[in-house]
Tab-separated table of N, CA, C and O in Angstrom:
chain	number	residue	atom	x	y	z
A	30	MET	N	0.843	-1.178	0.000
A	30	MET	CA	0.000	0.000	0.000
A	30	MET	C	0.886	1.237	0.000
A	30	MET	O	1.910	1.280	0.661
A	31	VAL	N	0.480	2.229	-0.755
A	31	VAL	CA	1.164	3.508	-0.820
A	31	VAL	C	0.225	4.556	-0.244
A	31	VAL	O	-0.967	4.572	-0.563
A	32	VAL	N	0.758	5.423	0.608
A	32	VAL	CA	0.005	6.553	1.143
A	32	VAL	C	0.712	7.806	0.659
A	32	VAL	O	1.933	7.933	0.814
A	33	SER	N	-0.028	8.713	0.050
A	33	SER	CA	0.595	9.924	-0.475
A	33	SER	C	-0.367	11.093	-0.385
A	33	SER	O	-1.543	10.936	-0.099
A	34	ASP	N	0.183	12.270	-0.675
A	34	ASP	CA	-0.684	13.433	-0.767
A	34	ASP	C	-1.271	13.473	-2.177
A	34	ASP	O	-1.061	12.572	-2.978
A	35	ASN	N	-1.999	14.525	-2.456
A	35	ASN	CA	-2.667	14.646	-3.749
A	35	ASN	C	-1.870	15.489	-4.729
A	35	ASN	O	-2.423	16.060	-5.653
A	36	GLY	N	-0.554	15.596	-4.505
A	36	GLY	CA	0.289	16.401	-5.379
A	36	GLY	C	0.242	15.906	-6.815
A	36	GLY	O	0.031	14.733	-7.083
A	37	THR	N	0.471	16.820	-7.730
A	37	THR	CA	0.379	16.477	-9.148
A	37	THR	C	1.342	15.372	-9.543
A	37	THR	O	1.050	14.586	-10.447
A	38	GLU	N	2.499	15.282	-8.864
A	38	GLU	CA	3.460	14.239	-9.228
A	38	GLU	C	2.947	12.842	-8.885
A	38	GLU	O	3.434	11.850	-9.411
A	39	LEU	N	1.959	12.750	-8.005
A	39	LEU	CA	1.434	11.448	-7.608
A	39	LEU	C	0.006	11.208	-8.089
A	39	LEU	O	-0.656	10.289	-7.647
A	40	THR	N	-0.452	12.046	-8.993
A	40	THR	CA	-1.781	11.836	-9.578
A	40	THR	C	-1.700	11.823	-11.097
A	40	THR	O	-2.722	11.922	-11.760
A	41	SER	N	-0.492	11.707	-11.638
A	41	SER	CA	-0.339	11.708	-13.100
A	41	SER	C	-0.888	10.411	-13.684
A	41	SER	O	-1.017	9.399	-12.997
A	42	ARG	N	-1.181	10.457	-14.949
A	42	ARG	CA	-1.708	9.264	-15.620
A	42	ARG	C	-0.721	8.098	-15.556
A	42	ARG	O	-1.122	6.956	-15.387
A	43	ALA	N	0.571	8.388	-15.685
A	43	ALA	CA	1.579	7.316	-15.659
A	43	ALA	C	1.596	6.621	-14.300
A	43	ALA	O	1.623	5.386	-14.222
A	44	ILE	N	1.560	7.389	-13.227
A	44	ILE	CA	1.557	6.795	-11.878
A	44	ILE	C	0.265	6.023	-11.657
A	44	ILE	O	0.283	4.901	-11.142
A	45	LEU	N	-0.848	6.621	-12.020
A	45	LEU	CA	-2.134	5.940	-11.820
A	45	LEU	C	-2.221	4.658	-12.639
A	45	LEU	O	-2.748	3.646	-12.168
A	46	GLN	N	-1.663	4.673	-13.847
A	46	GLN	CA	-1.661	3.463	-14.680
A	46	GLN	C	-0.760	2.396	-14.062
A	46	GLN	O	-1.122	1.226	-14.012
A	47	TRP	N	0.427	2.807	-13.581
A	47	TRP	CA	1.336	1.854	-12.930
A	47	TRP	C	0.658	1.236	-11.707
A	47	TRP	O	0.714	0.024	-11.504
A	48	GLN	N	0.011	2.066	-10.908
A	48	GLN	CA	-0.664	1.598	-9.695
A	48	GLN	C	-1.745	0.579	-10.045
A	48	GLN	O	-1.855	-0.464	-9.416
A	49	GLU	N	-2.499	0.861	-11.093
A	49	GLU	CA	-3.553	-0.061	-11.507
A	49	GLU	C	-2.968	-1.361	-12.064
A	49	GLU	O	-3.389	-2.455	-11.677
A	50	ASP	N	-1.978	-1.242	-12.941
A	50	ASP	CA	-1.349	-2.433	-13.540
A	50	ASP	C	-0.674	-3.306	-12.486
A	50	ASP	O	-0.677	-4.528	-12.588
A	51	SER	N	-0.073	-2.673	-11.489
A	51	SER	CA	0.660	-3.399	-10.447
A	51	SER	C	-0.231	-3.859	-9.307
A	51	SER	O	0.230	-4.533	-8.393
A	52	ARG	N	-1.492	-3.426	-9.343
A	52	ARG	CA	-2.464	-3.756	-8.295
A	52	ARG	C	-1.982	-3.307	-6.912
A	52	ARG	O	-2.107	-4.026	-5.922
A	53	VAL	N	-1.395	-2.107	-6.893
A	53	VAL	CA	-0.934	-1.512	-5.646
A	53	VAL	C	-2.081	-0.698	-5.065
A	53	VAL	O	-2.677	0.129	-5.754
A	54	GLU	N	-2.390	-0.951	-3.808
A	54	GLU	CA	-3.433	-0.179	-3.131
A	54	GLU	C	-2.875	1.207	-2.834
A	54	GLU	O	-1.760	1.336	-2.334
A	55	TRP	N	-3.631	2.250	-3.148
A	55	TRP	CA	-3.144	3.622	-3.006
A	55	TRP	C	-4.153	4.422	-2.202
A	55	TRP	O	-5.341	4.406	-2.508
A	56	HIS	N	-3.685	5.100	-1.178
A	56	HIS	CA	-4.542	5.943	-0.354
A	56	HIS	C	-3.977	7.357	-0.336
A	56	HIS	O	-2.773	7.539	-0.195
A	57	TYR	N	-4.858	8.326	-0.485
A	57	TYR	CA	-4.457	9.728	-0.413
A	57	TYR	C	-4.810	10.279	0.954
A	57	TYR	O	-5.866	9.976	1.506
A	58	ILE	N	-3.919	11.116	1.497
A	58	ILE	CA	-4.229	11.782	2.752
A	58	ILE	C	-5.215	12.906	2.459
A	58	ILE	O	-5.380	13.324	1.314
A	59	ALA	N	-5.859	13.377	3.512
A	59	ALA	CA	-6.812	14.470	3.347
A	59	ALA	C	-6.071	15.747	2.939
A	59	ALA	O	-4.972	16.009	3.437
A	60	PRO	N	-6.637	16.538	2.043
A	60	PRO	CA	-5.991	17.792	1.647
A	60	PRO	C	-5.707	18.678	2.859
A	60	PRO	O	-6.552	18.823	3.745
A	61	GLY	N	-4.505	19.228	2.908
A	61	GLY	CA	-4.126	20.115	4.001
A	61	GLY	C	-3.805	19.404	5.301
A	61	GLY	O	-3.726	20.035	6.350
A	62	LYS	N	-3.602	18.094	5.284
A	62	LYS	CA	-3.327	17.313	6.491
A	62	LYS	C	-2.015	16.528	6.334
A	62	LYS	O	-2.008	15.301	6.337
A	63	PRO	N	-0.872	17.219	6.206
A	63	PRO	CA	0.382	16.500	5.987
A	63	PRO	C	0.767	15.561	7.128
A	63	PRO	O	1.476	14.592	6.912
A	64	MET	N	0.271	15.805	8.322
A	64	MET	CA	0.638	14.928	9.439
A	64	MET	C	-0.017	13.547	9.335
A	64	MET	O	0.364	12.637	10.044
A	65	GLN	N	-0.958	13.378	8.412
A	65	GLN	CA	-1.490	12.035	8.182
A	65	GLN	C	-0.435	11.149	7.513
A	65	GLN	O	-0.595	9.948	7.439
A	66	ASN	N	0.625	11.760	7.024
A	66	ASN	CA	1.737	11.044	6.416
A	66	ASN	C	3.038	11.628	6.978
A	66	ASN	O	3.970	11.940	6.248
A	67	GLY	N	3.082	11.770	8.289
A	67	GLY	CA	4.142	12.496	8.983
A	67	GLY	C	5.544	11.978	8.755
A	67	GLY	O	6.487	12.757	8.637
A	68	PHE	N	5.731	10.658	8.710
A	68	PHE	CA	7.077	10.115	8.524
A	68	PHE	C	7.649	10.524	7.174
A	68	PHE	O	8.807	10.920	7.069
A	69	VAL	N	6.836	10.439	6.137
A	69	VAL	CA	7.304	10.818	4.809
A	69	VAL	C	7.529	12.325	4.733
A	69	VAL	O	8.517	12.783	4.155
A	70	GLU	N	6.644	13.104	5.325
A	70	GLU	CA	6.817	14.555	5.324
A	70	GLU	C	8.113	14.933	6.029
A	70	GLU	O	8.836	15.818	5.575
A	71	SER	N	8.428	14.261	7.125
A	71	SER	CA	9.675	14.525	7.840
A	71	SER	C	10.879	14.171	6.981
A	71	SER	O	11.835	14.942	6.870
A	72	LEU	N	10.850	12.994	6.360
A	72	LEU	CA	11.949	12.585	5.484
A	72	LEU	C	12.102	13.556	4.324
A	72	LEU	O	13.217	13.988	4.002
A	73	ASN	N	11.000	13.921	3.689
A	73	ASN	CA	11.075	14.849	2.562
A	73	ASN	C	11.691	16.173	2.967
A	73	ASN	O	12.494	16.751	2.235
A	74	GLY	N	11.316	16.678	4.137
A	74	GLY	CA	11.872	17.942	4.621
A	74	GLY	C	13.364	17.848	4.864
A	74	GLY	O	14.124	18.752	4.494
A	75	ARG	N	13.807	16.762	5.483
A	75	ARG	CA	15.246	16.565	5.720
A	75	ARG	C	15.995	16.420	4.398
A	75	ARG	O	17.060	16.998	4.208
A	76	PHE	N	15.451	15.614	3.510
A	76	PHE	CA	16.095	15.390	2.219
A	76	PHE	C	16.232	16.697	1.447
A	76	PHE	O	17.280	17.008	0.901
A	77	ARG	N	15.169	17.470	1.428
A	77	ARG	CA	15.203	18.759	0.730
A	77	ARG	C	16.216	19.694	1.376
A	77	ARG	O	17.063	20.280	0.709
A	78	GLY	N	16.150	19.824	2.707
A	78	GLY	CA	17.015	20.771	3.406
A	78	GLY	C	18.478	20.374	3.431
A	78	GLY	O	19.362	21.223	3.333
A	79	GLU	N	18.752	19.084	3.576
A	79	GLU	CA	20.129	18.630	3.754
A	79	GLU	C	20.808	18.180	2.471
A	79	GLU	O	22.031	18.083	2.422
A	80	CYS	N	20.047	17.885	1.450
A	80	CYS	CA	20.649	17.378	0.214
A	80	CYS	C	20.291	18.252	-0.988
A	80	CYS	O	21.174	18.853	-1.593
A	81	LEU	N	19.020	18.328	-1.312
A	81	LEU	CA	18.629	19.035	-2.533
A	81	LEU	C	18.983	20.516	-2.497
A	81	LEU	O	19.431	21.073	-3.504
A	82	ASN	N	18.781	21.171	-1.354
A	82	ASN	CA	19.077	22.598	-1.251
A	82	ASN	C	20.567	22.885	-1.119
A	82	ASN	O	20.987	24.026	-1.262
A	83	GLU	N	21.368	21.867	-0.848
A	83	GLU	CA	22.795	22.061	-0.611
A	83	GLU	C	23.668	21.803	-1.838
A	83	GLU	O	24.850	22.105	-1.821
A	84	HIS	N	23.112	21.218	-2.871
A	84	HIS	CA	23.923	20.816	-4.018
A	84	HIS	C	23.346	21.337	-5.326
A	84	HIS	O	22.136	21.440	-5.481
A	85	MET	N	24.248	21.636	-6.243
A	85	MET	CA	23.872	21.917	-7.639
A	85	MET	C	24.180	20.646	-8.411
A	85	MET	O	25.330	20.199	-8.438
A	86	PHE	N	23.175	20.041	-8.978
A	86	PHE	CA	23.363	18.819	-9.739
A	86	PHE	C	23.669	19.192	-11.185
A	86	PHE	O	22.832	19.743	-11.876
A	87	ARG	N	24.865	18.866	-11.638
A	87	ARG	CA	25.296	19.228	-12.989
A	87	ARG	C	24.788	18.253	-14.046
A	87	ARG	O	24.638	18.611	-15.206
A	88	ASN	N	24.551	17.024	-13.616
A	88	ASN	CA	24.055	16.009	-14.545
A	88	ASN	C	23.455	14.873	-13.728
A	88	ASN	O	23.555	14.844	-12.499
A	89	LEU	N	22.817	13.946	-14.397
A	89	LEU	CA	22.135	12.858	-13.712
A	89	LEU	C	23.087	11.961	-12.915
A	89	LEU	O	22.799	11.637	-11.764
A	90	PRO	N	24.248	11.553	-13.464
A	90	PRO	CA	25.159	10.733	-12.656
A	90	PRO	C	25.626	11.435	-11.382
A	90	PRO	O	25.726	10.817	-10.316
A	91	SER	N	25.881	12.729	-11.466
A	91	SER	CA	26.286	13.495	-10.286
A	91	SER	C	25.156	13.527	-9.254
A	91	SER	O	25.391	13.343	-8.055
A	92	ALA	N	23.942	13.756	-9.716
A	92	ALA	CA	22.790	13.774	-8.807
A	92	ALA	C	22.624	12.422	-8.125
A	92	ALA	O	22.426	12.347	-6.914
A	93	ARG	N	22.725	11.346	-8.902
A	93	ARG	CA	22.579	10.008	-8.327
A	93	ARG	C	23.643	9.733	-7.271
A	93	ARG	O	23.360	9.162	-6.228
A	94	ARG	N	24.892	10.143	-7.543
A	94	ARG	CA	25.981	9.909	-6.596
A	94	ARG	C	25.755	10.685	-5.298
A	94	ARG	O	25.853	10.130	-4.205
A	95	LEU	N	25.427	11.954	-5.408
A	95	LEU	CA	25.227	12.783	-4.214
A	95	LEU	C	24.015	12.317	-3.399
A	95	LEU	O	24.065	12.287	-2.167
A	96	ILE	N	22.955	11.966	-4.082
A	96	ILE	CA	21.752	11.486	-3.382
A	96	ILE	C	22.036	10.161	-2.697
A	96	ILE	O	21.624	9.938	-1.553
A	97	GLU	N	22.774	9.271	-3.337
A	97	GLU	CA	23.132	7.988	-2.726
A	97	GLU	C	24.025	8.196	-1.503
A	97	GLU	O	23.852	7.518	-0.484
A	98	GLU	N	24.956	9.136	-1.571
A	98	GLU	CA	25.799	9.439	-0.403
A	98	GLU	C	24.940	9.921	0.756
A	98	GLU	O	25.148	9.518	1.905
A	99	TRP	N	23.966	10.789	0.482
A	99	TRP	CA	23.087	11.285	1.538
A	99	TRP	C	22.255	10.141	2.116
A	99	TRP	O	22.130	10.004	3.334
A	100	ARG	N	21.700	9.288	1.254
A	100	ARG	CA	20.882	8.170	1.702
A	100	ARG	C	21.676	7.200	2.571
A	100	ARG	O	21.209	6.781	3.630
A	101	ALA	N	22.888	6.898	2.156
A	101	ALA	CA	23.726	5.985	2.934
A	101	ALA	C	24.034	6.571	4.312
A	101	ALA	O	23.964	5.873	5.328
A	102	ASP	N	24.363	7.856	4.343
A	102	ASP	CA	24.633	8.504	5.627
A	102	ASP	C	23.390	8.503	6.508
A	102	ASP	O	23.457	8.176	7.700
A	103	TYR	N	22.257	8.840	5.937
A	103	TYR	CA	21.002	8.917	6.691
A	103	TYR	C	20.632	7.562	7.286
A	103	TYR	O	20.175	7.475	8.425
A	104	ASN	N	20.834	6.487	6.535
A	104	ASN	CA	20.418	5.166	6.991
A	104	ASN	C	21.456	4.414	7.811
A	104	ASN	O	21.095	3.596	8.651
A	105	ALA	N	22.727	4.655	7.575
A	105	ALA	CA	23.760	3.828	8.196
A	105	ALA	C	24.573	4.519	9.282
A	105	ALA	O	25.165	3.830	10.113
A	106	HIS	N	24.604	5.836	9.287
A	106	HIS	CA	25.513	6.508	10.212
A	106	HIS	C	24.840	7.426	11.224
A	106	HIS	O	25.439	7.746	12.241
A	107	ARG	N	23.635	7.861	10.949
A	107	ARG	CA	22.971	8.822	11.834
A	107	ARG	C	22.005	8.158	12.789
A	107	ARG	O	21.068	7.502	12.355
A	108	PRO	N	22.207	8.332	14.083
A	108	PRO	CA	21.191	7.827	15.010
A	108	PRO	C	19.927	8.686	14.910
A	108	PRO	O	19.999	9.881	14.679
A	109	HIS	N	18.783	8.041	15.058
A	109	HIS	CA	17.493	8.733	14.985
A	109	HIS	C	16.816	8.628	16.354
A	109	HIS	O	16.666	7.525	16.892
A	110	THR	N	16.403	9.748	16.890
A	110	THR	CA	15.752	9.722	18.196
A	110	THR	C	14.465	8.914	18.161
A	110	THR	O	14.123	8.250	19.133
A	111	SER	N	13.769	8.928	17.027
A	111	SER	CA	12.516	8.169	16.930
A	111	SER	C	12.754	6.661	16.945
A	111	SER	O	11.815	5.891	17.139
A	112	LEU	N	14.005	6.243	16.754
A	112	LEU	CA	14.352	4.817	16.769
A	112	LEU	C	15.174	4.465	18.001
A	112	LEU	O	15.915	3.483	18.013
A	113	GLY	N	15.051	5.282	19.042
A	113	GLY	CA	15.764	5.006	20.286
A	113	GLY	C	17.269	5.175	20.161
A	113	GLY	O	18.029	4.483	20.842
A	114	GLY	N	17.713	6.084	19.307
A	114	GLY	CA	19.134	6.343	19.148
A	114	GLY	C	19.840	5.392	18.199
A	114	GLY	O	21.065	5.437	18.077
A	115	LEU	N	19.100	4.538	17.514
A	115	LEU	CA	19.694	3.623	16.543
A	115	LEU	C	19.644	4.245	15.148
A	115	LEU	O	18.820	5.123	14.884
A	116	THR	N	20.508	3.765	14.269
A	116	THR	CA	20.383	4.150	12.860
A	116	THR	C	19.255	3.304	12.271
A	116	THR	O	18.915	2.251	12.822
A	117	PRO	N	18.674	3.719	11.143
A	117	PRO	CA	17.651	2.879	10.524
A	117	PRO	C	18.154	1.469	10.199
A	117	PRO	O	17.418	0.496	10.365
A	118	ASN	N	19.397	1.347	9.756
A	118	ASN	CA	19.930	0.014	9.471
A	118	ASN	C	20.006	-0.841	10.737
A	118	ASN	O	19.663	-2.020	10.712
A	119	GLU	N	20.469	-0.252	11.838
A	119	GLU	CA	20.532	-0.995	13.100
A	119	GLU	C	19.134	-1.394	13.564
A	119	GLU	O	18.924	-2.524	14.024
A	120	PHE	N	18.193	-0.483	13.428
A	120	PHE	CA	16.821	-0.763	13.837
A	120	PHE	C	16.230	-1.898	13.015
A	120	PHE	O	15.587	-2.800	13.548
A	121	ALA	N	16.463	-1.875	11.699
A	121	ALA	CA	15.937	-2.937	10.827
A	121	ALA	C	16.556	-4.285	11.194
A	121	ALA	O	15.854	-5.293	11.257
A	122	THR	N	17.860	-4.303	11.450
A	122	THR	CA	18.530	-5.550	11.835
A	122	THR	C	17.977	-6.067	13.148
A	122	THR	O	17.684	-7.255	13.287
A	123	GLN	N	17.805	-5.166	14.102
A	123	GLN	CA	17.261	-5.546	15.410
A	123	GLN	C	15.837	-6.083	15.262
A	123	GLN	O	15.484	-7.085	15.874
A	124	SER	N	15.048	-5.451	14.408
A	124	SER	CA	13.667	-5.894	14.205
A	124	SER	C	13.622	-7.276	13.570
A	124	SER	O	12.842	-8.131	13.983
A	125	ARG	N	14.472	-7.516	12.558
A	125	ARG	CA	14.506	-8.832	11.910
A	125	ARG	C	14.962	-9.907	12.897
A	125	ARG	O	14.408	-10.998	12.934
A	126	THR	N	15.963	-9.604	13.708
A	126	THR	CA	16.457	-10.560	14.701
A	126	THR	C	15.373	-10.875	15.714
A	126	THR	O	15.128	-12.034	16.032
A	127	GLY	N	14.682	-9.846	16.187
A	127	GLY	CA	13.607	-10.042	17.156
A	127	GLY	C	12.467	-10.865	16.594
A	127	GLY	O	11.895	-11.705	17.274
A	128	GLN	N	12.141	-10.653	15.320
A	128	GLN	CA	11.058	-11.418	14.706
A	128	GLN	C	11.428	-12.883	14.586
A	128	GLN	O	10.617	-13.759	14.848
A	129	SER	N	12.652	-13.176	14.210
A	129	SER	CA	13.033	-14.578	14.045
A	129	SER	C	13.135	-15.273	15.394
A	129	SER	O	12.852	-16.466	15.509
A	130	GLU	N	13.508	-14.542	16.434
A	130	GLU	CA	13.590	-15.142	17.769
A	130	GLU	C	12.221	-15.377	18.370
A	130	GLU	O	12.047	-16.271	19.183
A	131	ASN	N	11.242	-14.595	17.956
A	131	ASN	CA	9.905	-14.689	18.551
A	131	ASN	C	8.959	-15.607	17.766
A	131	ASN	O	7.804	-15.733	18.133
A	132	ARG	N	9.423	-16.222	16.707
A	132	ARG	CA	8.546	-17.101	15.920
A	132	ARG	C	8.251	-18.369	16.701
A	132	ARG	O	9.110	-18.940	17.367
A	133	VAL	N	7.046	-18.818	16.585
A	133	VAL	CA	6.616	-20.048	17.244
A	133	VAL	C	7.049	-21.215	16.396
A	133	VAL	O	6.837	-21.235	15.180
A	134	GLN	N	7.688	-22.168	17.006
A	134	GLN	CA	8.099	-23.380	16.299
A	134	GLN	C	6.982	-24.398	16.363
A	134	GLN	O	6.555	-24.778	17.447
A	135	LEU	N	6.494	-24.824	15.233
A	135	LEU	CA	5.410	-25.819	15.191
A	135	LEU	C	5.950	-27.172	14.831
A	135	LEU	O	6.870	-27.367	14.169
């Protein structure tokens, strides 16, 4: 399932056709209610402020490299208070380990 706002980039015919062809369930948040999708809004704000606003992308390969560097830093090196001081990668590893330890053996 995808949850998004009603922005033009997410209501285009190409996206709507992909969503239908892929049978992806899509839900739109209420207009003017960005906190209904707060995690994404927070990520978008950080990404815009820390990456997009800080760099001039001269070409597509340069943009891809800089964006990948930001993504790697965000996920692997920065602790997040919302994750109890863990990086997203550490949190995901901990969650996977916890799930496998808590499975019922039949």
